[in-house]
Amino acid sequence: MDIRGPSGHLVDIDQLRTTAPSQSLRRLSELSAGHGGSHPGNLDGADDPVVYEVFEWTTGSTPTDLLCAVTVLYSSPDPEQPFHTRGHFHRDPDGGELVVGLEGTGRLELLSRQGEVRPVAIDPLTWAQVPPGWAHRVTNLGPVPLVFLSSCSAVVGHDYEGVPKEPWVDDLLGRET
Ligand code: PAN
Ligand code: ZN
């Protein structure tokens, strides 16, 4: 059975933009520490590209409700500085997450409060788990957009404080794993 749509892709990004009830994006300048150092102010769209878009659905806002997100993480023009998501801890220390790769290839990176880093490969239709208490981000290591689905409690909360903007993993080492 072929589960791909007419475009040959599992995910139709234009359709996500039309239908997803909650949408956000991050540009390079917001993530600058890991993407080529400092960026001058007043960057225009070409100099300050969209690094990723996030599309979210939720069943409600109680602890038993679920949040589902699809992130489209674009491929960096510089393979030495691959694009990654910002990364966060969950405010709920018991709140883990399921991550499922849909398109493209990359790496889920886990970071403990003690500074331990665990890289996990992300490939199409493979899944990985974010254990409760670990910060997490995803890095695109391929030439095409990395699209992945995340699911967790709707009230898990995102905490970006104390999460380093710098790369957590040596990217050349990471590509060999
Ligand atoms: C994901 C992330 C998404 C964007 O849905 O929120 O990939 O990453 P940042 O939140 O770090 O910008 C998730 O982990 N939800 O909990
Ligand atoms: Zn999360």
Short mmCIF file of C-alpha atoms and ligand atoms in Angstrom, two decimals:
data_model
loop_
_atom_site.label_atom_id
_atom_site.label_comp_id
_atom_site.label_asym_id
_atom_site.label_seq_id
_atom_site.Cartn_x
_atom_site.Cartn_y
_atom_site.Cartn_z
CA MET A 1 0.00 0.00 0.00
CA ASP A 2 1.37 3.41 -0.92
CA ILE A 3 0.55 5.93 1.78
CA ARG A 4 2.17 8.81 -0.07
CA GLY A 5 -0.02 11.49 -1.60
CA PRO A 6 -0.07 12.66 -5.25
CA SER A 7 3.05 14.78 -4.66
CA GLY A 8 5.02 11.67 -3.65
CA HIS A 9 5.37 13.04 -0.12
CA LEU A 10 3.83 11.79 3.10
CA VAL A 11 3.29 15.36 4.21
CA ASP A 12 1.79 18.18 2.16
CA ILE A 13 3.25 21.33 3.71
CA ASP A 14 0.88 23.67 1.84
CA GLN A 15 -2.06 21.72 3.21
CA LEU A 16 -0.64 21.95 6.73
CA ARG A 17 -0.43 25.73 6.32
CA THR A 18 -4.08 25.76 5.27
CA THR A 19 -5.51 23.44 7.89
CA ALA A 20 -3.43 23.35 11.09
CA PRO A 21 -5.16 25.32 13.87
CA SER A 22 -1.92 26.56 15.45
CA GLN A 23 1.19 27.53 13.48
CA SER A 24 4.53 29.13 14.28
CA LEU A 25 7.98 29.47 12.77
CA ARG A 26 11.53 30.25 13.82
CA ARG A 27 14.04 32.21 11.77
CA LEU A 28 17.81 31.87 11.76
CA SER A 29 18.39 35.06 13.75
CA GLU A 30 16.42 33.63 16.71
CA LEU A 31 18.74 30.62 16.80
CA SER A 32 21.94 32.44 16.00
CA ALA A 33 24.38 30.88 18.48
CA GLY A 34 24.30 27.57 16.63
CA HIS A 35 24.04 28.96 13.15
CA GLY A 36 27.11 30.82 12.13
CA GLY A 37 27.60 33.10 15.11
CA SER A 38 26.13 36.55 15.46
CA HIS A 39 23.79 38.03 12.89
CA PRO A 40 23.38 41.73 12.21
CA GLY A 41 20.04 43.33 12.95
CA ASN A 42 17.41 44.14 10.32
CA LEU A 43 17.96 40.98 8.35
CA ASP A 44 15.57 40.57 5.46
CA GLY A 45 13.86 37.30 4.56
CA ALA A 46 16.68 36.11 2.32
CA ASP A 47 19.40 36.67 4.92
CA ASP A 48 17.22 35.45 7.75
CA PRO A 49 15.59 32.28 6.40
CA VAL A 50 12.88 30.28 8.10
CA VAL A 51 14.66 27.38 9.83
CA TYR A 52 11.50 25.51 10.82
CA GLU A 53 7.72 25.67 10.93
CA VAL A 54 5.58 24.01 13.61
CA PHE A 55 1.95 22.94 13.09
CA GLU A 56 -0.02 21.92 16.19
CA TRP A 57 -3.27 20.22 17.11
CA THR A 58 -4.59 19.68 20.63
CA THR A 59 -7.55 17.83 22.07
CA GLY A 60 -7.97 20.35 24.90
CA SER A 61 -6.10 21.87 27.83
CA THR A 62 -6.38 19.41 30.71
CA PRO A 63 -3.64 16.99 31.89
CA THR A 64 -5.31 14.13 30.06
CA ASP A 65 -5.45 16.03 26.77
CA LEU A 66 -2.86 15.47 24.04
CA LEU A 67 -0.77 17.75 21.90
CA CYS A 68 0.33 16.66 18.43
CA ALA A 69 2.82 18.72 16.42
CA VAL A 70 4.37 18.38 12.99
CA THR A 71 7.67 20.22 12.59
CA VAL A 72 9.11 20.98 9.16
CA LEU A 73 12.83 21.57 9.71
CA TYR A 74 14.50 22.87 6.56
CA SER A 75 17.92 21.82 5.30
CA SER A 76 20.79 24.22 5.94
CA PRO A 77 22.68 25.56 2.91
CA ASP A 78 25.86 24.96 4.93
CA PRO A 79 26.31 21.24 5.76
CA GLU A 80 28.88 22.21 8.39
CA GLN A 81 26.17 24.08 10.28
CA PRO A 82 23.02 21.99 10.02
CA PHE A 83 19.73 23.55 11.04
CA HIS A 84 18.21 22.45 14.35
CA THR A 85 15.21 23.32 16.46
CA ARG A 86 15.76 25.58 19.48
CA GLY A 87 15.29 22.82 22.04
CA HIS A 88 13.51 22.89 25.39
CA PHE A 89 12.79 21.14 28.65
CA HIS A 90 9.20 20.32 29.53
CA ARG A 91 7.96 22.22 32.59
CA ASP A 92 6.23 19.05 33.78
CA PRO A 93 9.13 16.88 35.05
CA ASP A 94 7.02 13.79 34.35
CA GLY A 95 6.20 14.84 30.78
CA GLY A 96 7.86 12.72 28.12
CA GLU A 97 7.30 12.81 24.37
CA LEU A 98 7.07 10.53 21.36
CA VAL A 99 8.85 11.61 18.16
CA VAL A 100 8.13 9.94 14.79
CA GLY A 101 10.14 10.72 11.67
CA LEU A 102 8.00 11.29 8.57
CA GLU A 103 10.36 12.59 5.86
CA GLY A 104 14.08 13.31 5.67
CA THR A 105 16.84 12.24 8.03
CA GLY A 106 18.41 13.69 11.10
CA ARG A 107 18.92 13.32 14.78
CA LEU A 108 16.95 13.75 17.96
CA GLU A 109 19.28 15.14 20.61
CA LEU A 110 18.58 14.63 24.30
CA LEU A 111 20.27 16.75 26.98
CA SER A 112 20.01 16.03 30.69
CA ARG A 113 20.12 18.69 33.43
CA GLN A 114 23.58 17.31 34.25
CA GLY A 115 24.82 17.94 30.70
CA GLU A 116 24.72 14.38 29.36
CA VAL A 117 23.90 14.28 25.63
CA ARG A 118 22.27 11.34 23.85
CA PRO A 119 21.85 11.44 20.04
CA VAL A 120 19.16 9.26 18.44
CA ALA A 121 18.81 8.81 14.66
CA ILE A 122 15.55 10.04 13.09
CA ASP A 123 14.49 8.42 9.82
CA PRO A 124 11.14 8.12 8.01
CA LEU A 125 8.63 6.08 10.01
CA THR A 126 11.00 5.40 12.87
CA TRP A 127 10.17 6.56 16.37
CA ALA A 128 12.12 7.75 19.38
CA GLN A 129 11.22 8.68 22.91
CA VAL A 130 12.09 11.79 24.92
CA PRO A 131 12.37 10.60 28.52
CA PRO A 132 10.80 12.88 31.14
CA GLY A 133 13.27 15.50 32.39
CA TRP A 134 15.45 15.65 29.28
CA ALA A 135 15.74 18.69 27.00
CA HIS A 136 15.32 17.81 23.34
CA ARG A 137 15.95 19.25 19.92
CA VAL A 138 16.14 17.85 16.39
CA THR A 139 18.89 18.46 13.81
CA ASN A 140 18.40 18.02 10.05
CA LEU A 141 21.40 16.12 8.66
CA GLY A 142 20.04 15.63 5.14
CA PRO A 143 19.57 17.66 1.94
CA VAL A 144 15.75 17.84 2.16
CA PRO A 145 13.32 19.07 4.84
CA LEU A 146 13.15 16.85 7.91
CA VAL A 147 9.51 16.42 8.87
CA PHE A 148 8.64 14.82 12.18
CA LEU A 149 5.65 14.36 14.40
CA SER A 150 5.73 14.90 18.17
CA SER A 151 3.12 13.87 20.71
CA CYS A 152 2.94 14.69 24.40
CA SER A 153 0.54 15.92 27.07
CA ALA A 154 -1.21 19.15 26.09
CA VAL A 155 -0.17 20.83 29.36
CA VAL A 156 3.46 19.70 29.42
CA GLY A 157 4.76 23.29 28.97
CA HIS A 158 7.95 24.37 27.19
CA ASP A 159 10.91 25.78 29.10
CA TYR A 160 13.61 27.33 26.91
CA GLU A 161 15.57 28.87 29.80
CA GLY A 162 18.89 27.23 30.50
CA VAL A 163 18.90 25.39 27.19
CA PRO A 164 22.10 26.26 25.33
CA LYS A 165 21.69 27.72 21.84
CA GLU A 166 25.02 26.25 20.81
CA PRO A 167 25.22 22.83 19.14
CA TRP A 168 24.93 19.99 21.68
CA VAL A 169 26.63 17.43 19.46
CA ASP A 170 29.73 17.66 17.28
CA ASP A 171 28.03 17.47 13.91
CA LEU A 172 30.82 15.71 12.09
CA LEU A 173 30.92 13.08 14.85
CA GLY A 174 27.13 12.87 14.80
CA ARG A 175 27.04 12.10 11.09
CA GLU A 176 29.26 9.07 11.60
CA THR A 177 26.92 7.45 14.16
C1 PAN B 1 8.04 19.82 19.48
C2 PAN B 1 8.80 21.15 19.36
C3 PAN B 1 9.01 21.62 17.93
C4 PAN B 1 9.80 22.95 17.88
O1 PAN B 1 6.74 19.94 19.01
O2 PAN B 1 8.11 22.14 20.11
O3 PAN B 1 9.73 20.64 17.23
O4 PAN B 1 10.92 22.93 18.73
P1 PAN B 1 11.13 24.05 19.83
O5 PAN B 1 9.88 24.06 20.68
O6 PAN B 1 12.33 23.63 20.60
O7 PAN B 1 11.28 25.35 19.11
C5 PAN B 1 8.08 19.42 20.94
O8 PAN B 1 9.09 19.03 21.42
N1 PAN B 1 6.98 19.60 21.64
O9 PAN B 1 6.96 19.37 23.00
ZN ZN B 2 8.92 18.84 23.70
#
